[in-house]
Amino acid sequence: MADEELEALRQQRLAELQAKHGDPSGDPSQQEAKQREAEIRNTILAQVLDQAARARLSNLALVKPDKAKAVENYLIQMARFGQLPGKVSEQGLIEILEKVSQQTEKKTTVKFNRRKVLDSDEEEDY
């Protein structure tokens, strides 16, 4: 009886760890939904981008996946609202990349607070 309880606890703990760390083998319906979403994204991107632009976007995804995802989301949103007149060329994609870069650019400023130091040579205490 103790072995069965121990095995049940192990299975429960394994399921908790898989859910916590997002193990894809845990829930097949969730994995299928992600796969369908990826297929839909790819078909939309294939319709709105020409071959050179798709190659550039895939290269960007290798280096900066978060920026590529932002550009993909932007393109899909524009396509859904009918704001794209035709296929986006490589030059058009570069312009979109520049827009996204400007929007997500972190601007840092350095501010110096100079303290006034009382340095009086007149009062020398020896």
PDB file of C-alpha atoms in Angstrom:
ATOM      1  CA  MET A   1       0.000   0.000   0.000  1.00  0.00           C
ATOM      2  CA  ALA A   2       2.840   2.391   0.799  1.00  0.00           C
ATOM      3  CA  ASP A   3       4.428   1.759  -2.597  1.00  0.00           C
ATOM      4  CA  GLU A   4       1.223   2.702  -4.387  1.00  0.00           C
ATOM      5  CA  GLU A   5       0.908   5.925  -2.377  1.00  0.00           C
ATOM      6  CA  LEU A   6       4.553   6.774  -3.036  1.00  0.00           C
ATOM      7  CA  GLU A   7       4.103   6.199  -6.764  1.00  0.00           C
ATOM      8  CA  ALA A   8       0.970   8.380  -6.772  1.00  0.00           C
ATOM      9  CA  LEU A   9       2.864  11.174  -5.009  1.00  0.00           C
ATOM     10  CA  ARG A  10       5.709  10.884  -7.510  1.00  0.00           C
ATOM     11  CA  GLN A  11       3.305  11.135 -10.443  1.00  0.00           C
ATOM     12  CA  GLN A  12       1.579  14.136  -8.892  1.00  0.00           C
ATOM     13  CA  ARG A  13       4.900  15.890  -8.260  1.00  0.00           C
ATOM     14  CA  LEU A  14       6.066  15.152 -11.808  1.00  0.00           C
ATOM     15  CA  ALA A  15       2.858  16.635 -13.214  1.00  0.00           C
ATOM     16  CA  GLU A  16       3.301  19.762 -11.043  1.00  0.00           C
ATOM     17  CA  LEU A  17       6.894  20.237 -12.215  1.00  0.00           C
ATOM     18  CA  GLN A  18       5.925  19.784 -15.869  1.00  0.00           C
ATOM     19  CA  ALA A  19       3.135  22.326 -15.519  1.00  0.00           C
ATOM     20  CA  LYS A  20       5.400  24.767 -13.704  1.00  0.00           C
ATOM     21  CA  HIS A  21       8.207  24.612 -16.261  1.00  0.00           C
ATOM     22  CA  GLY A  22       5.931  24.497 -19.297  1.00  0.00           C
ATOM     23  CA  ASP A  23       6.852  21.034 -20.494  1.00  0.00           C
ATOM     24  CA  PRO A  24       5.076  20.563 -23.836  1.00  0.00           C
ATOM     25  CA  SER A  25       4.601  16.832 -23.279  1.00  0.00           C
ATOM     26  CA  GLY A  26       2.226  17.570 -20.401  1.00  0.00           C
ATOM     27  CA  ASP A  27      -0.858  18.755 -22.311  1.00  0.00           C
ATOM     28  CA  PRO A  28      -1.327  17.591 -25.904  1.00  0.00           C
ATOM     29  CA  SER A  29      -4.294  19.879 -26.613  1.00  0.00           C
ATOM     30  CA  GLN A  30      -2.245  22.919 -25.625  1.00  0.00           C
ATOM     31  CA  GLN A  31       0.597  21.749 -27.845  1.00  0.00           C
ATOM     32  CA  GLU A  32      -1.796  21.318 -30.780  1.00  0.00           C
ATOM     33  CA  ALA A  33      -3.194  24.815 -30.249  1.00  0.00           C
ATOM     34  CA  LYS A  34       0.298  26.309 -30.328  1.00  0.00           C
ATOM     35  CA  GLN A  35       1.089  24.369 -33.475  1.00  0.00           C
ATOM     36  CA  ARG A  36      -2.098  25.577 -35.202  1.00  0.00           C
ATOM     37  CA  GLU A  37      -1.349  29.158 -34.199  1.00  0.00           C
ATOM     38  CA  ALA A  38       2.174  28.862 -35.616  1.00  0.00           C
ATOM     39  CA  GLU A  39       0.794  27.486 -38.889  1.00  0.00           C
ATOM     40  CA  ILE A  40      -1.694  30.348 -39.179  1.00  0.00           C
ATOM     41  CA  ARG A  41       1.059  32.884 -38.507  1.00  0.00           C
ATOM     42  CA  ASN A  42       3.278  31.302 -41.150  1.00  0.00           C
ATOM     43  CA  THR A  43       0.535  31.282 -43.786  1.00  0.00           C
ATOM     44  CA  ILE A  44      -0.311  34.937 -43.156  1.00  0.00           C
ATOM     45  CA  LEU A  45       3.354  35.918 -43.302  1.00  0.00           C
ATOM     46  CA  ALA A  46       3.811  33.906 -46.509  1.00  0.00           C
ATOM     47  CA  GLN A  47       0.933  35.852 -48.070  1.00  0.00           C
ATOM     48  CA  VAL A  48       2.161  39.330 -47.078  1.00  0.00           C
ATOM     49  CA  LEU A  49       5.956  38.954 -47.512  1.00  0.00           C
ATOM     50  CA  ASP A  50       7.942  38.240 -50.618  1.00  0.00           C
ATOM     51  CA  GLN A  51      10.738  35.674 -50.554  1.00  0.00           C
ATOM     52  CA  ALA A  52      13.619  38.063 -49.834  1.00  0.00           C
ATOM     53  CA  ALA A  53      11.714  39.719 -46.987  1.00  0.00           C
ATOM     54  CA  ARG A  54      10.870  36.319 -45.466  1.00  0.00           C
ATOM     55  CA  ALA A  55      14.533  35.348 -45.606  1.00  0.00           C
ATOM     56  CA  ARG A  56      15.519  38.583 -43.855  1.00  0.00           C
ATOM     57  CA  LEU A  57      12.859  38.075 -41.182  1.00  0.00           C
ATOM     58  CA  SER A  58      13.978  34.487 -40.555  1.00  0.00           C
ATOM     59  CA  ASN A  59      17.585  35.668 -40.220  1.00  0.00           C
ATOM     60  CA  LEU A  60      16.451  38.288 -37.738  1.00  0.00           C
ATOM     61  CA  ALA A  61      14.547  35.632 -35.791  1.00  0.00           C
ATOM     62  CA  LEU A  62      17.774  33.701 -35.319  1.00  0.00           C
ATOM     63  CA  VAL A  63      19.586  36.689 -33.840  1.00  0.00           C
ATOM     64  CA  LYS A  64      16.825  38.617 -32.076  1.00  0.00           C
ATOM     65  CA  PRO A  65      13.707  36.475 -31.653  1.00  0.00           C
ATOM     66  CA  ASP A  66      11.820  39.076 -29.602  1.00  0.00           C
ATOM     67  CA  LYS A  67      12.259  41.767 -32.250  1.00  0.00           C
ATOM     68  CA  ALA A  68      11.281  39.344 -35.023  1.00  0.00           C
ATOM     69  CA  LYS A  69       8.152  38.391 -33.068  1.00  0.00           C
ATOM     70  CA  ALA A  70       7.248  42.075 -32.693  1.00  0.00           C
ATOM     71  CA  VAL A  71       7.659  42.638 -36.449  1.00  0.00           C
ATOM     72  CA  GLU A  72       5.593  39.529 -37.202  1.00  0.00           C
ATOM     73  CA  ASN A  73       2.819  40.732 -34.897  1.00  0.00           C
ATOM     74  CA  TYR A  74       2.918  44.163 -36.560  1.00  0.00           C
ATOM     75  CA  LEU A  75       2.691  42.647 -40.047  1.00  0.00           C
ATOM     76  CA  ILE A  76      -0.140  40.292 -39.088  1.00  0.00           C
ATOM     77  CA  GLN A  77      -2.086  43.140 -37.499  1.00  0.00           C
ATOM     78  CA  MET A  78      -1.643  45.307 -40.595  1.00  0.00           C
ATOM     79  CA  ALA A  79      -2.729  42.417 -42.824  1.00  0.00           C
ATOM     80  CA  ARG A  80      -5.852  41.739 -40.766  1.00  0.00           C
ATOM     81  CA  PHE A  81      -6.938  45.371 -40.944  1.00  0.00           C
ATOM     82  CA  GLY A  82      -6.206  45.573 -44.683  1.00  0.00           C
ATOM     83  CA  GLN A  83      -3.468  48.181 -44.374  1.00  0.00           C
ATOM     84  CA  LEU A  84      -1.031  46.317 -46.632  1.00  0.00           C
ATOM     85  CA  PRO A  85      -1.613  47.067 -50.329  1.00  0.00           C
ATOM     86  CA  GLY A  86       0.368  44.073 -51.577  1.00  0.00           C
ATOM     87  CA  LYS A  87       3.327  41.939 -50.712  1.00  0.00           C
ATOM     88  CA  VAL A  88       5.943  43.631 -48.571  1.00  0.00           C
ATOM     89  CA  SER A  89       9.350  43.747 -50.226  1.00  0.00           C
ATOM     90  CA  GLU A  90      12.684  43.540 -48.467  1.00  0.00           C
ATOM     91  CA  GLN A  91      13.000  47.334 -48.499  1.00  0.00           C
ATOM     92  CA  GLY A  92       9.528  47.665 -46.984  1.00  0.00           C
ATOM     93  CA  LEU A  93      10.479  45.189 -44.279  1.00  0.00           C
ATOM     94  CA  ILE A  94      13.611  47.203 -43.504  1.00  0.00           C
ATOM     95  CA  GLU A  95      11.462  50.313 -43.042  1.00  0.00           C
ATOM     96  CA  ILE A  96       9.135  48.394 -40.717  1.00  0.00           C
ATOM     97  CA  LEU A  97      12.154  47.133 -38.774  1.00  0.00           C
ATOM     98  CA  GLU A  98      13.372  50.701 -38.357  1.00  0.00           C
ATOM     99  CA  LYS A  99       9.947  51.786 -37.068  1.00  0.00           C
ATOM    100  CA  VAL A 100       9.826  48.937 -34.571  1.00  0.00           C
ATOM    101  CA  SER A 101      13.394  49.663 -33.480  1.00  0.00           C
ATOM    102  CA  GLN A 102      12.572  53.314 -32.851  1.00  0.00           C
ATOM    103  CA  GLN A 103       9.502  52.386 -30.817  1.00  0.00           C
ATOM    104  CA  THR A 104      11.326  49.844 -28.674  1.00  0.00           C
ATOM    105  CA  GLU A 105      14.583  51.760 -28.406  1.00  0.00           C
ATOM    106  CA  LYS A 106      15.709  52.339 -24.867  1.00  0.00           C
ATOM    107  CA  LYS A 107      16.980  55.812 -24.336  1.00  0.00           C
ATOM    108  CA  THR A 108      19.442  56.206 -21.533  1.00  0.00           C
ATOM    109  CA  THR A 109      20.451  59.477 -20.035  1.00  0.00           C
ATOM    110  CA  VAL A 110      23.279  60.147 -17.690  1.00  0.00           C
ATOM    111  CA  LYS A 111      22.851  62.874 -15.158  1.00  0.00           C
ATOM    112  CA  PHE A 112      25.779  64.133 -13.176  1.00  0.00           C
ATOM    113  CA  ASN A 113      25.134  65.569  -9.765  1.00  0.00           C
ATOM    114  CA  ARG A 114      28.243  67.472  -8.878  1.00  0.00           C
ATOM    115  CA  ARG A 115      28.685  68.171  -5.248  1.00  0.00           C
ATOM    116  CA  LYS A 116      30.168  71.410  -4.186  1.00  0.00           C
ATOM    117  CA  VAL A 117      33.182  70.765  -2.105  1.00  0.00           C
ATOM    118  CA  LEU A 118      34.281  73.373   0.336  1.00  0.00           C
ATOM    119  CA  ASP A 119      37.921  73.624  -0.484  1.00  0.00           C
ATOM    120  CA  SER A 120      39.213  76.671   1.110  1.00  0.00           C
ATOM    121  CA  ASP A 121      42.936  77.249   0.944  1.00  0.00           C
ATOM    122  CA  GLU A 122      42.613  80.320   3.101  1.00  0.00           C
ATOM    123  CA  GLU A 123      41.933  78.383   6.237  1.00  0.00           C
ATOM    124  CA  GLU A 124      44.780  75.987   6.572  1.00  0.00           C
ATOM    125  CA  ASP A 125      44.833  74.223   9.880  1.00  0.00           C
ATOM    126  CA  TYR A 126      48.205  72.704  10.623  1.00  0.00           C
TER     127      TYR A 126
END
